[in-house]
Coordinates of C-alpha atoms (C1' of nucleotides) in Angstrom, one line a residue:
Chain O
X1 CA 162.7 142.7 170.6
X2 CA 160.1 140.0 169.8
X3 CA 160.9 136.7 171.1
X4 CA 160.2 135.2 167.3
X5 CA 163.8 135.3 167.1
X6 CA 164.3 132.1 169.8
X7 CA 162.3 130.0 167.5
X8 CA 162.2 129.7 163.9
X9 CA 161.3 125.5 163.5
X10 CA 160.1 122.8 165.8
X11 CA 161.9 119.7 165.7
X12 CA 159.6 118.2 163.4
X13 CA 159.8 121.1 160.8
X14 CA 162.9 120.2 159.1
X15 CA 162.8 119.1 155.8
X16 CA 166.0 116.9 155.3
X17 CA 165.6 117.4 151.2
X18 CA 165.4 121.5 151.3
X19 CA 166.7 122.6 154.7
X20 CA 170.3 120.8 154.4
X21 CA 172.7 124.0 155.6
X22 CA 170.0 126.3 156.2
X23 CA 170.6 128.6 159.3
X24 CA 167.4 127.8 161.7
X25 CA 166.8 128.5 165.6
X26 CA 165.0 126.1 167.7
X27 CA 163.7 126.5 171.2
X28 CA 163.1 124.3 174.0
X29 CA 164.2 121.8 177.0
X30 CA 167.7 120.2 177.2
X31 CA 166.6 116.7 177.1
X32 CA 170.1 114.9 177.3
X33 CA 173.6 116.0 177.5
X34 CA 176.0 113.5 175.8
X35 CA 179.7 114.6 176.1
X36 CA 181.8 112.0 174.3
X37 CA 185.1 114.1 174.7
X38 CA 185.8 114.8 171.2
X39 CA 182.3 115.4 170.3
X40 CA 179.3 116.2 172.4
X41 CA 175.7 115.9 171.7
X42 CA 173.0 118.1 173.3
X43 CA 169.4 116.4 172.8
X44 CA 166.8 119.5 172.4
X45 CA 163.0 118.8 172.9
X46 CA 160.1 120.7 172.2
X47 CA 156.4 119.8 171.9
X48 CA 157.0 118.1 168.6
X49 CA 159.8 115.8 169.5
X50 CA 163.6 115.8 169.5
X51 CA 166.5 117.3 167.8
X52 CA 170.2 116.5 167.8
X53 CA 172.8 119.4 168.4
X54 CA 176.4 117.9 167.6
X55 CA 179.1 119.6 168.5
X56 CA 182.9 118.7 167.6
X57 CA 185.3 119.8 169.9
X58 CA 188.0 120.5 167.1
X59 CA 185.4 122.9 165.2
X60 CA 183.2 124.5 167.8
X61 CA 183.9 127.4 169.7
X62 CA 185.3 126.6 173.4
X63 CA 183.0 129.3 174.9
X64 CA 180.0 127.3 173.0
X65 CA 181.0 123.8 173.7
X66 CA 181.9 124.7 177.4
X67 CA 178.2 125.9 177.9
X68 CA 176.6 122.9 176.1
X69 CA 178.8 120.3 178.4
X70 CA 177.2 122.1 181.1
X71 CA 173.8 122.4 180.6
X72 CA 171.5 121.0 183.2
X73 CA 169.0 118.6 181.8
X74 CA 165.5 120.3 181.3
X75 CA 167.0 123.6 181.2
X76 CA 165.6 126.1 178.7
X77 CA 167.6 127.0 175.7
X78 CA 167.5 128.4 172.2
X79 CA 170.0 127.4 169.7
X80 CA 170.9 128.9 166.6
X81 CA 172.7 126.8 163.9
X82 CA 173.4 125.3 160.8
X83 CA 171.1 121.9 159.6
X84 CA 173.3 119.1 158.4
X85 CA 171.5 116.0 157.1
X86 CA 173.2 113.2 158.9
X87 CA 171.6 109.8 158.4
X88 CA 173.3 108.7 161.3
X89 CA 171.5 111.3 163.4
X90 CA 168.1 110.5 164.9
X91 CA 165.5 112.1 162.8
X92 CA 168.0 112.0 159.7
X93 CA 169.5 115.7 160.6
X94 CA 171.3 117.2 163.3
X95 CA 172.3 121.0 164.4
X96 CA 175.4 122.5 164.2
X97 CA 175.2 125.2 166.4
X98 CA 176.7 128.9 166.1
X99 CA 175.2 130.0 169.3
X100 CA 173.8 128.8 172.3
X101 CA 171.4 130.9 174.5
X102 CA 170.4 129.8 178.0
X103 CA 167.0 131.2 179.1
X104 CA 166.3 129.4 182.0
X105 CA 168.5 126.7 183.8
X106 CA 167.2 124.0 185.6
X107 CA 168.0 122.8 189.1
X108 CA 169.2 119.5 190.1
X109 CA 167.8 116.8 191.0
X110 CA 164.7 116.6 189.1
X111 CA 161.6 115.4 190.6
X112 CA 161.4 112.8 188.4
X113 CA 163.0 111.2 185.4
X114 CA 162.0 112.5 181.8
X115 CA 163.6 109.9 179.7
X116 CA 161.7 106.7 180.3
X117 CA 164.8 105.1 182.1
X118 CA 163.3 104.9 185.6
X119 CA 159.5 104.6 185.9
X120 CA 157.7 106.9 188.5
X121 CA 154.2 106.1 190.3
X122 CA 151.2 107.8 189.3
X123 CA 151.2 109.8 192.6
X124 CA 154.5 111.1 191.9
X125 CA 153.8 111.8 188.3
X126 CA 150.6 114.0 189.4
X127 CA 152.6 115.8 192.0
X128 CA 155.0 116.6 188.8
X129 CA 152.7 116.8 186.2
X130 CA 154.9 119.6 184.3
X131 CA 157.9 117.3 184.3
X132 CA 155.3 114.2 183.4
X133 CA 154.3 115.9 180.2
X134 CA 157.3 116.4 179.1
X135 CA 157.3 112.4 178.3
X136 CA 156.1 111.8 175.0
X137 CA 153.7 108.7 175.9
X138 CA 151.9 111.1 178.3
X139 CA 151.9 114.3 176.5
X140 CA 150.4 111.8 173.9
X141 CA 147.0 111.3 175.7
X142 CA 146.2 115.0 175.9
X143 CA 147.0 115.4 172.3
X144 CA 144.8 112.9 171.7
X145 CA 142.2 114.3 174.4
X146 CA 142.3 117.7 172.5
X147 CA 141.7 115.9 168.9
X148 CA 138.7 114.3 171.0
X149 CA 137.3 117.2 172.0
X150 CA 138.0 118.9 168.4
X151 CA 136.3 116.0 166.6
X152 CA 133.0 116.0 169.0
X153 CA 132.5 119.8 167.8
X154 CA 133.3 119.1 164.4
X155 CA 130.5 116.3 164.4
X156 CA 128.1 118.3 166.4
X157 CA 128.5 121.5 164.3
X158 CA 128.5 118.9 161.1
X159 CA 124.9 117.4 162.7
X160 CA 123.2 120.9 163.2
X161 CA 124.0 121.3 167.1
X162 CA 124.2 124.5 168.9
X163 CA 126.8 124.5 171.7
X164 CA 125.7 125.6 174.8
X165 CA 127.2 126.6 178.2
X166 CA 125.4 126.2 181.4
X167 CA 125.7 126.9 184.9
X168 CA 127.9 125.2 187.4
X169 CA 126.8 127.1 190.7
X170 CA 123.1 126.0 191.2
X171 CA 120.7 126.6 194.1
X172 CA 119.4 123.2 194.6
X173 CA 120.4 119.5 194.9
X174 CA 118.7 118.7 191.2
X175 CA 118.3 115.3 190.2
X176 CA 119.4 113.4 193.5
X177 CA 121.3 110.5 193.2
X178 CA 124.7 111.4 193.7
X179 CA 126.1 114.2 196.6
X180 CA 127.0 117.4 195.7
X181 CA 129.4 119.6 196.9
X182 CA 128.1 122.3 198.9
X183 CA 129.7 126.0 198.4
X184 CA 129.0 129.2 200.0
X185 CA 127.6 132.0 197.6
X186 CA 127.8 135.1 199.2
X187 CA 125.6 134.5 202.2
X188 CA 123.6 131.7 200.5
X189 CA 124.2 128.1 200.4
X190 CA 124.8 126.5 196.8
X191 CA 126.1 123.7 195.1
X192 CA 128.7 122.7 192.4
X193 CA 126.3 121.1 189.8
X194 CA 126.5 117.5 189.0
X195 CA 125.4 117.5 185.6
X196 CA 123.8 119.9 183.1
X197 CA 120.4 117.8 182.5
X198 CA 118.0 120.3 183.8
X199 CA 119.5 123.6 182.0
X200 CA 119.9 121.3 178.7
X201 CA 116.1 120.5 178.8
X202 CA 114.7 124.0 179.7
X203 CA 116.9 124.8 176.2
X204 CA 114.8 122.5 174.4
X205 CA 111.6 124.5 175.5
X206 CA 113.1 127.7 174.3
X207 CA 113.7 126.2 171.1
X208 CA 117.2 125.8 170.8
X209 CA 116.3 122.4 169.3
X210 CA 120.0 120.8 169.1
X211 CA 122.5 121.6 171.4
X212 CA 125.9 120.0 173.0
X213 CA 128.2 121.0 175.9
X214 CA 131.6 119.9 176.7
X215 CA 132.0 120.9 180.4
X216 CA 133.1 120.0 184.1
X217 CA 130.7 118.1 186.4
X218 CA 131.3 117.6 190.0
X219 CA 130.4 114.6 192.2
X220 CA 131.1 114.8 195.9
X221 CA 130.8 110.6 196.4
X222 CA 133.5 109.8 198.5
X223 CA 134.3 107.0 195.9
X224 CA 138.0 106.1 195.3
X225 CA 138.5 104.0 192.3
X226 CA 140.3 103.7 189.0
X227 CA 137.4 104.7 187.3
X228 CA 135.8 108.0 189.1
X229 CA 136.8 111.3 189.7
X230 CA 135.2 114.1 191.6
X231 CA 135.5 116.8 188.7
X232 CA 135.0 115.1 185.4
X233 CA 134.2 116.3 182.1
X234 CA 130.8 115.8 180.6
X235 CA 129.9 115.8 176.9
X236 CA 126.3 116.4 176.9
X237 CA 123.6 116.7 174.3
X238 CA 120.0 117.3 174.1
X239 CA 117.6 117.4 170.9
X240 CA 114.1 118.0 170.5
X241 CA 111.5 116.3 168.2
X242 CA 113.5 113.1 169.0
X243 CA 113.3 110.0 170.9
X244 CA 115.8 107.7 172.7
X245 CA 116.3 105.5 169.2
X246 CA 117.0 108.9 167.6
X247 CA 119.4 109.6 170.7
X248 CA 121.1 106.2 170.5
X249 CA 121.8 107.0 166.8
X250 CA 123.4 110.3 167.1
X251 CA 125.3 109.1 170.2
X252 CA 127.0 105.6 168.2
X253 CA 127.6 107.9 165.4
X254 CA 129.8 110.2 167.5
X255 CA 131.8 107.5 169.0
X256 CA 132.4 106.0 165.7
X257 CA 133.3 109.6 164.3
X258 CA 135.5 110.0 166.9
X259 CA 137.2 107.2 166.6
X260 CA 137.8 107.6 162.9
X261 CA 139.0 110.9 163.5
X262 CA 141.5 110.3 166.2
X263 CA 143.0 107.2 163.9
X264 CA 143.4 109.7 161.1
X265 CA 144.8 112.8 163.1
X266 CA 146.7 111.2 165.9
X267 CA 149.2 108.5 164.4
X268 CA 152.5 110.0 166.0
X269 CA 150.6 110.1 169.6
X270 CA 149.1 106.5 168.9
X271 CA 152.1 105.0 168.0
X272 CA 154.1 106.8 171.1
X273 CA 151.2 104.8 173.1
X274 CA 151.5 101.8 171.4
X275 CA 147.9 101.7 170.6
X276 CA 146.2 100.1 167.7
X277 CA 142.5 101.6 167.6
X278 CA 139.8 99.5 167.4
X279 CA 137.1 101.4 165.3
X280 CA 133.7 100.1 166.7
X281 CA 131.2 98.7 164.4
X282 CA 128.1 100.5 163.3
X283 CA 124.9 100.3 164.5
X284 CA 126.3 99.4 168.2
X285 CA 124.3 96.2 169.4
X286 CA 121.5 96.6 171.8
X287 CA 120.2 94.8 174.7
X288 CA 117.2 95.3 176.4
X289 CA 117.5 95.2 180.1
X290 CA 115.3 92.3 180.4
X291 CA 117.6 90.5 177.8
X292 CA 120.7 91.6 180.2
X293 CA 119.4 90.1 183.2
X294 CA 118.6 86.9 181.5
X295 CA 122.3 86.8 179.9
X296 CA 123.6 87.5 183.4
X297 CA 122.0 85.0 185.1
X298 CA 122.5 82.3 182.6
X299 CA 126.4 82.9 182.6
X300 CA 126.7 81.0 185.7
X301 CA 129.4 83.7 186.7
X302 CA 126.8 85.5 189.3
X303 CA 127.1 84.6 192.9
X304 CA 123.6 85.5 193.1
X305 CA 120.9 85.5 190.4
X306 CA 119.7 88.8 189.3
X307 CA 115.9 89.8 189.8
X308 CA 114.0 92.1 187.7
X309 CA 114.3 95.9 189.3
X310 CA 117.9 95.0 190.1
X311 CA 120.5 97.5 188.9
X312 CA 123.8 96.3 187.7
X313 CA 126.7 96.0 190.0
X314 CA 130.3 96.3 189.2
X315 CA 130.8 92.4 188.7
X316 CA 127.6 92.0 186.6
X317 CA 129.0 95.0 184.4
X318 CA 132.4 93.0 183.5
X319 CA 130.8 89.8 183.4
X320 CA 128.3 91.5 180.9
X321 CA 131.0 93.5 179.0
X322 CA 132.8 90.0 178.5
X323 CA 129.9 88.2 177.2
X324 CA 129.2 90.9 174.5
X325 CA 132.9 90.8 173.6
X326 CA 133.0 87.1 173.3
X327 CA 130.0 86.9 171.2
X328 CA 129.8 89.8 169.0
X329 CA 133.7 91.0 168.9
X330 CA 132.8 94.3 169.9
X331 CA 133.7 96.8 172.9
X332 CA 130.5 99.0 172.7
X333 CA 127.2 98.4 173.2
X334 CA 123.7 99.5 174.5
X335 CA 121.5 98.5 177.5
X336 CA 117.9 100.0 176.7
X337 CA 114.8 99.9 178.4
X338 CA 115.7 100.2 182.0
X339 CA 113.1 99.6 184.8
X340 CA 111.6 103.0 185.3
X341 CA 112.5 102.8 189.1
X342 CA 116.3 102.6 188.2
X343 CA 116.5 105.7 186.0
X344 CA 115.9 109.5 187.2
X345 CA 112.6 110.9 187.2
X346 CA 112.9 113.2 183.7
X347 CA 113.3 109.4 181.8
X348 CA 110.1 109.0 179.7
X349 CA 108.3 105.9 180.8
X350 CA 106.7 103.6 177.9
X351 CA 102.7 104.7 177.4
X352 CA 101.9 101.0 177.3
X353 CA 104.3 99.5 180.0
X354 CA 105.0 102.5 182.5
X355 CA 107.4 100.2 184.9
X356 CA 110.0 100.5 181.9
X357 CA 111.1 103.8 180.5
X358 CA 112.9 104.9 177.1
X359 CA 116.3 105.0 178.8
X360 CA 119.6 103.5 177.8
X361 CA 122.9 103.0 179.0
X362 CA 125.8 102.9 176.4
X363 CA 128.4 100.9 177.8
X364 CA 132.2 99.7 177.1
X365 CA 133.7 96.1 177.9
X366 CA 134.9 97.8 181.0
X367 CA 132.4 100.1 182.2
X368 CA 129.5 102.5 181.3
X369 CA 130.5 105.3 179.3
X370 CA 126.9 107.2 178.7
X371 CA 123.5 107.2 180.0
X372 CA 120.7 108.8 178.0
X373 CA 116.9 108.9 177.4
X374 CA 113.7 110.2 175.8
X375 CA 112.9 112.7 178.5
X376 CA 109.5 112.9 179.7
X377 CA 108.2 116.2 178.4
X378 CA 104.3 115.9 180.0
X379 CA 104.3 118.2 183.0
X380 CA 101.8 115.9 184.7
X381 CA 103.7 112.8 184.6
X382 CA 106.9 114.7 185.4
X383 CA 105.0 115.9 188.8
X384 CA 104.1 112.0 189.1
X385 CA 107.8 110.9 188.9
X386 CA 109.4 113.3 191.1
X387 CA 107.1 112.6 193.8
X388 CA 107.8 108.7 193.2
X389 CA 111.6 109.7 193.5
X390 CA 111.0 111.5 196.7
X391 CA 111.5 114.8 195.6
X392 CA 109.8 118.1 196.5
X393 CA 108.5 119.4 193.2
X394 CA 108.9 123.1 195.0
X395 CA 112.4 122.9 194.5
X396 CA 112.2 122.3 190.9
X397 CA 109.8 125.2 189.7
X398 CA 112.6 126.8 187.9
X399 CA 112.8 123.3 185.9
X400 CA 109.1 122.7 185.9
X401 CA 107.6 125.9 184.7
X402 CA 109.0 125.6 180.9
X403 CA 107.2 122.3 180.8
X404 CA 104.0 124.2 180.9
X405 CA 104.3 126.2 178.0
X406 CA 105.3 124.2 175.2
X407 CA 108.3 121.8 175.0
X408 CA 108.6 119.5 172.4
X409 CA 109.4 115.8 172.8
X410 CA 113.2 115.5 173.3
X411 CA 116.1 113.4 174.6
X412 CA 119.6 113.5 175.1
X413 CA 122.8 111.6 176.9
X414 CA 126.0 112.5 178.9
X415 CA 129.3 110.7 177.9
X416 CA 131.8 111.0 180.7
X417 CA 134.8 112.1 178.6
X418 CA 137.4 110.9 180.8
X419 CA 136.2 107.3 180.6
X420 CA 135.8 107.6 176.8
X421 CA 139.5 108.5 176.7
X422 CA 140.4 105.7 179.3
X423 CA 138.6 103.2 177.3
X424 CA 140.0 104.3 173.9
X425 CA 143.8 104.4 174.8
X426 CA 143.6 101.4 177.5
X427 CA 144.4 103.5 180.6
X428 CA 145.0 101.6 183.9
X429 CA 143.5 104.6 185.8
X430 CA 141.0 107.6 184.8
X431 CA 143.5 109.9 186.6
X432 CA 145.8 109.8 183.3
X433 CA 142.8 111.1 181.1
X434 CA 142.9 114.7 183.3
X435 CA 145.6 116.5 183.5
X436 CA 145.0 118.1 186.9
X437 CA 142.6 115.2 188.0
X438 CA 140.5 115.7 191.1
X439 CA 139.9 113.0 193.7
X440 CA 138.9 112.2 196.9
X441 CA 142.2 112.8 198.1
X442 CA 143.8 114.7 195.6
X443 CA 143.0 118.8 195.5
X444 CA 146.6 120.2 194.2
X445 CA 148.0 120.9 191.7
Chain J
rG1 C1' 132.5 104.3 204.1
rC2 C1' 134.1 99.1 204.5
rC3 C1' 138.1 95.0 203.1
rC4 C1' 142.9 93.9 201.2
rA5 C1' 147.9 95.5 200.6
rU6 C1' 151.9 98.8 201.0
rG7 C1' 155.3 103.0 202.7
rU8 C1' 163.6 102.4 201.9
rA9 C1' 168.2 108.3 198.4
rG10 C1' 165.5 113.3 193.8
rU11 C1' 163.2 108.7 190.9
rG12 C1' 162.2 103.5 190.8
rU13 C1' 163.8 99.2 193.8
rA14 C1' 166.6 94.8 196.9
rG15 C1' 166.4 93.7 201.7
rA16 C1' 162.0 89.7 205.9
rG17 C1' 165.2 90.0 213.7
rG18 C1' 172.2 90.5 214.2
rC19 C1' 175.5 89.2 207.9
rC20 C1' 173.1 97.0 206.9
rU21 C1' 178.7 101.4 208.0
rA22 C1' 171.5 99.2 203.9
rU23 C1' 171.5 96.5 197.5
rC24 C1' 170.9 97.9 192.3
rA25 C1' 169.4 101.2 188.5
rU26 C1' 168.5 106.2 187.3
rG27 C1' 170.3 111.0 188.7
rG28 C1' 174.2 114.7 190.4
rA29 C1' 179.5 116.4 191.2
rG30 C1' 184.4 114.9 188.9
rC31 C1' 187.9 112.6 185.6
rC32 C1' 188.7 109.5 180.4
rC33 C1' 186.7 108.9 175.5
rU34 C1' 185.3 111.7 167.9
rG35 C1' 179.5 109.4 165.9
rU36 C1' 173.8 107.0 167.8
rC37 C1' 173.7 104.2 172.1
rG38 C1' 168.9 103.4 177.7
rA39 C1' 176.2 105.8 174.6
rG40 C1' 180.6 103.2 177.6
rG41 C1' 184.6 103.2 181.9
rC42 C1' 186.1 105.0 186.6
rU43 C1' 185.8 107.9 191.4
rC44 C1' 182.7 110.4 194.9
rC45 C1' 177.3 112.2 196.7
rG46 C1' 172.8 110.6 198.1
rA47 C1' 167.6 107.2 201.8
rC48 C1' 164.8 103.0 205.8
rC49 C1' 156.9 107.9 206.6
rC50 C1' 155.8 109.6 212.1
rG51 C1' 155.0 108.3 217.2
rG52 C1' 154.8 104.4 220.7
rG53 C1' 155.8 99.2 222.3
rU54 C1' 158.4 94.0 222.1
rU55 C1' 163.6 92.5 221.9
rC56 C1' 170.3 92.1 224.5
rA57 C1' 169.7 93.7 219.2
rA58 C1' 164.1 96.8 214.9
rA59 C1' 164.6 99.0 208.0
rU60 C1' 162.8 94.2 209.3
rC61 C1' 157.9 92.0 214.5
rC62 C1' 153.3 94.4 217.1
rC63 C1' 149.9 99.0 218.2
rG64 C1' 148.3 103.9 216.4
rG65 C1' 148.6 107.8 213.3
rC66 C1' 149.4 109.6 208.1
rG67 C1' 150.5 108.7 203.1
rU68 C1' 149.8 105.7 198.7
rG69 C1' 147.8 101.3 195.7
rG70 C1' 143.7 98.3 194.8
rG71 C1' 138.7 95.8 195.4
rC72 C1' 133.8 96.6 196.8
rG73 C1' 129.7 99.7 197.9
rC74 C1' 128.0 104.3 195.7
rC75 C1' 128.1 106.7 191.4
rA76 C1' 128.9 108.3 185.6

RNA sequence: GCCCAUGUAGUGUAGAGGCCUAUCAUGGAGCCCUGUCGAGGCUCCGACCCGGGUUCAAAUCCCGGCGUGGGCGCCA
């Protein structure tokens, strides 16, 4: 027997104009049971919403009524019945049940409330994600995240990019800058990769021309903040015969495309989250690093003046974000032309001004979302830059060799997907943007 | 890693030395009730993170541990 007979319709698939009187079967979770004595309402919930099952005492078989009245909340049921158009019912229809099949009874008490009557702390929610996602507004985040990833793929396929997958287990601590998780690989030491960077570039030498990847990255930093994860998702691209200006254009177009797609395709989820999307305006405003330093030093909001060569700390990022928002009304903007020494070795220095590089960060008012650059494709310069960062070229042999046998000028970026979701949906904690987040303290579930 | 805050029923909270046999909501069990509401009414059930200390007396004050939240650093 196929399980198809357990569900003919999702709760949002009833058409009140056509389906009145029709026999249907719905399956899902018992959201609520309200027994008023002579009449009893069971609210059934599935992924798409709620449906009211109405049992009138006088007209319902006692056995069915008895089952309904004693259903523990969140039990799994399949209910066969007839659709009755009823303006009083939420959704405009109710189901008059013929048969209630209890597929799995839930224990009580539940680890947390599913109806929105009682709040739960994030930690409690994450411990019981399977319950947490039964709440519409929490599931909505992941319905949107799914659409964001779909939009990213659509955008890149439409723009001539190939999707790739690169290894997450690597031999060497690649770029420097961040701590890596060491692992045992058979009897050798290995690491979880911090970024697909080096592999993306090798693929430019291979001639793949334009690639993108959506995949996990691992950072062993012991930071513990609302905007950091130890396992995150990176949207990475690399494109050949392109400079940093070309790359920034792709990035802003991608962000714009995603916002439009979500705005168009996630109306219910946005409503559940009470979010009105603010579509960013193209092109994004660009500030050079030099301009940023000057702007920040003129705000009078820094305790200490910045000097050329400083990286921006958290406070500076916030002050700058506010400044940009107030002067342009936009959340998204670029900071370009960073000092070469603040950027990784693979960033391309300007030929006539090697102390600055063809690199950029793409910022949101609240935090950095992306960084990218035109890459250095000149073997000798690359060696020099590795050396300047104190990195040993021998460890990068697998990466460097392709640069000797024909690699086009190229560039790319990486975007933190969770940060994108977080800023888009105004989430207060980045963990809300991951179903099962990994942070300094959390390794389960 | 540093700093600050915090830990009370399944969940979310009140309590700030004795009014604590610990508040309220939600939830669970039971009873009453025929229409949309977070339905309502009544009865009952269920908790002070752990270990020391101060005190006649500790949920409450102190110390340590652990957990959690936030900020910073670092990082994306």
